[in-house]
Coordinates of C-alpha atoms in Angstrom, one line a residue:
M112 CA -31.9 44.4 14.6
I113 CA -32.0 41.0 16.4
R114 CA -32.9 39.3 13.0
H115 CA -29.7 40.8 11.5
L116 CA -27.5 39.7 14.3
N117 CA -28.7 36.2 14.0
S118 CA -28.2 36.2 10.0
L119 CA -24.6 37.1 11.0
R120 CA -24.4 34.4 13.6
L121 CA -25.7 31.8 11.0
K122 CA -23.1 33.2 8.6
L123 CA -20.2 33.1 10.7
L124 CA -20.9 29.7 12.0
A125 CA -21.4 28.2 8.6
V126 CA -18.1 29.8 7.5
M127 CA -16.3 28.4 10.7
S128 CA -18.2 25.0 9.8
L129 CA -16.7 25.0 6.5
V130 CA -13.1 26.1 7.4
T131 CA -13.4 23.0 9.9
F132 CA -14.8 20.8 7.4
T133 CA -11.9 21.7 4.9
A134 CA -9.2 21.5 7.4
L135 CA -10.5 18.0 8.3
T136 CA -10.4 16.9 4.7
V137 CA -7.1 18.2 4.2
A138 CA -6.0 16.4 7.4
L139 CA -7.4 12.9 6.5
T140 CA -5.7 13.3 2.9
A141 CA -2.3 13.9 4.5
M142 CA -2.7 11.0 6.8
T143 CA -4.0 8.7 4.0
L144 CA -0.8 9.9 1.5
H145 CA 1.4 9.3 4.8
A146 CA -0.2 5.8 5.2
M147 CA 0.4 4.9 1.7
R148 CA 3.9 6.0 1.7
G149 CA 4.7 3.8 5.0
Y150 CA 2.8 1.0 3.3
H151 CA 4.9 1.2 0.0
Q152 CA 8.3 1.6 1.9
G153 CA 7.5 -1.3 4.1
W154 CA 6.3 -3.8 1.6
T155 CA 9.0 -3.2 -1.0
A156 CA 11.5 -3.4 1.7
D157 CA 10.0 -6.6 3.2
L158 CA 10.3 -8.1 -0.6
D159 CA 13.9 -7.0 -0.8
T160 CA 14.7 -8.7 2.4
Q161 CA 13.1 -11.9 1.2
A162 CA 14.7 -11.6 -1.9
E163 CA 18.2 -11.2 0.1
L164 CA 17.6 -13.9 2.4
L165 CA 16.6 -16.2 -0.5
A166 CA 20.1 -15.1 -2.4
R167 CA 22.2 -16.1 1.2
T168 CA 20.2 -19.4 1.5
T169 CA 20.3 -20.3 -2.0
A170 CA 23.9 -19.5 -2.9
P171 CA 25.1 -22.9 -1.7
A172 CA 22.6 -24.6 -4.0
L173 CA 23.9 -22.9 -7.0
A174 CA 27.5 -23.4 -6.2
F175 CA 26.8 -27.2 -5.8
N176 CA 24.4 -27.4 -8.7
D177 CA 21.8 -28.6 -6.2
R178 CA 18.3 -28.0 -7.7
K179 CA 16.3 -29.8 -5.0
M180 CA 17.8 -27.7 -2.5
A181 CA 16.9 -24.4 -4.5
N182 CA 13.5 -25.7 -4.8
E183 CA 12.9 -26.2 -1.2
N184 CA 14.4 -22.8 -0.6
L185 CA 11.6 -21.4 -2.8
D186 CA 9.0 -23.5 -1.6
L187 CA 9.1 -21.9 1.8
L188 CA 7.6 -18.9 0.0
R189 CA 4.3 -20.5 0.3
L190 CA 4.2 -19.1 3.9
K191 CA 3.9 -15.7 2.5
P192 CA 0.7 -15.5 0.7
R193 CA 1.6 -12.5 -1.1
I194 CA 4.4 -13.6 -2.9
E195 CA 3.1 -14.6 -6.3
A196 CA 6.0 -16.2 -8.0
A197 CA 10.0 -16.4 -7.7
G198 CA 12.8 -17.8 -9.7
I199 CA 16.3 -18.4 -9.1
Y200 CA 18.8 -17.9 -12.2
D201 CA 22.1 -19.6 -12.6
G202 CA 25.4 -17.3 -13.1
S203 CA 24.4 -17.6 -17.2
G204 CA 20.9 -16.4 -16.5
A205 CA 19.2 -19.6 -17.2
H206 CA 16.5 -20.9 -15.0
F207 CA 17.5 -22.8 -12.0
A208 CA 14.7 -23.2 -9.9
T209 CA 11.1 -21.8 -9.7
Y210 CA 7.9 -21.3 -7.3
T211 CA 4.6 -20.0 -8.3
A212 CA 1.6 -19.4 -5.9
S213 CA -0.9 -20.9 -8.3
P214 CA -0.8 -22.0 -11.8
A215 CA -2.2 -18.9 -13.0
E216 CA 0.8 -17.0 -11.7
A217 CA 3.2 -19.3 -13.7
S218 CA 4.9 -16.5 -15.8
I219 CA 8.6 -16.0 -14.8
P220 CA 10.9 -13.8 -17.0
A221 CA 13.2 -15.7 -19.5
R222 CA 16.3 -13.6 -18.1
P223 CA 17.2 -11.8 -15.1
Q224 CA 16.9 -8.0 -15.2
A225 CA 18.9 -5.2 -13.4
D226 CA 19.1 -5.7 -9.5
G227 CA 16.4 -3.6 -8.0
V228 CA 12.9 -3.1 -6.5
R229 CA 10.0 -1.9 -8.8
V230 CA 6.4 -1.6 -9.1
E231 CA 4.6 -3.1 -12.0
G232 CA 1.0 -2.6 -12.2
R233 CA -0.7 -4.5 -9.0
D234 CA 2.7 -6.3 -8.5
V235 CA 5.9 -5.5 -6.8
V236 CA 8.9 -7.1 -8.7
V237 CA 12.5 -7.7 -7.0
F238 CA 15.9 -8.7 -8.7
K239 CA 18.8 -9.5 -6.5
R240 CA 21.9 -10.9 -7.5
I241 CA 23.4 -13.5 -5.8
V242 CA 26.9 -12.9 -4.8
Q243 CA 29.6 -15.4 -2.9
N244 CA 33.2 -14.3 -2.7
G245 CA 32.8 -11.6 -5.4
E246 CA 31.5 -14.3 -7.8
Q247 CA 27.9 -13.7 -9.2
L248 CA 26.6 -17.4 -8.9
G249 CA 23.0 -16.2 -10.0
T250 CA 20.0 -14.1 -9.5
V251 CA 16.7 -14.1 -7.5
Y252 CA 13.5 -13.0 -8.8
L253 CA 10.2 -12.3 -6.4
R254 CA 7.0 -11.1 -7.5
G255 CA 4.3 -10.2 -5.0
D256 CA 0.9 -8.6 -4.9
Y257 CA 1.5 -5.0 -4.1
G258 CA -2.0 -4.6 -2.6
L259 CA -1.9 -0.7 -2.5
Q260 CA -4.9 -0.2 -4.9
D261 CA -6.8 -2.4 -2.2
R262 CA -5.9 -0.7 0.6
L263 CA -6.5 2.6 -1.0
L264 CA -9.9 1.4 -1.9
E265 CA -10.3 0.6 1.9
W266 CA -9.0 4.0 3.1
D267 CA -11.2 5.5 0.5
R268 CA -14.3 4.0 1.9
G269 CA -13.3 5.3 5.2
F270 CA -12.8 8.5 4.0
Y271 CA -15.9 9.2 2.4
A272 CA -18.0 7.7 5.5
S273 CA -16.1 10.1 7.8
D274 CA -17.2 12.9 5.1
E275 CA -20.5 12.2 5.3
V276 CA -20.7 11.7 9.2
L277 CA -18.6 15.2 9.4
G278 CA -21.1 16.5 6.7
E279 CA -24.4 15.4 8.3
G280 CA -22.9 16.4 11.7
A281 CA -21.9 20.1 10.4
A282 CA -25.7 20.2 8.7
H283 CA -27.5 19.3 11.7
F284 CA -25.5 21.5 13.6
V285 CA -26.4 24.9 11.4
H286 CA -30.0 23.4 11.0
G287 CA -30.0 23.2 14.8
F288 CA -28.6 26.8 15.5
A289 CA -30.9 28.1 12.7
G290 CA -33.8 26.6 14.9
V291 CA -32.9 28.1 18.0
A292 CA -32.3 31.5 16.3
A293 CA -35.8 31.4 14.8
V294 CA -37.5 30.5 18.3
R295 CA -35.7 33.4 20.0
S296 CA -36.8 35.8 17.1
E297 CA -40.4 34.6 17.6
V298 CA -39.8 35.2 21.1
A299 CA -38.4 38.6 20.9
G300 CA -40.9 39.6 18.4

């Protein structure tokens, strides 16, 4: 009778451990997805804001055909290392000024595209029209390293590490409980 109770206890303990482990895994997955969404929204909003700032500061350069001022404005992007490339197009869609963080990042689209923020592979791309007094003077282009894949890999490593710790902890707990039950059986028998 005692062995049957111990066996039942072990089975219940194993089921409770499995349910707890599953709940923790689901919670960690939900937290990771929430953090990824927040990261995406934050980074795309930051790049969109940078494009808006460039549009406002570069409008006078476009209005007065001052390429030097436009290039100086773009050169400030070196302070944002995750921005890989930027460009200013004039009202006709021709290149007016460009910035690249490195020669390898030198590709700027030949023509501006529709306004918006989008993810293209490992990059976030922003196009924003430069409008002053209702007249479109040009377009800002920004391309930044999305970094979500790298962030996801970091979270993934942390997730697996926590899985291993939780799994080992549950296994030690079950084995420890089984050892106590075996000792009780020997003492009672």
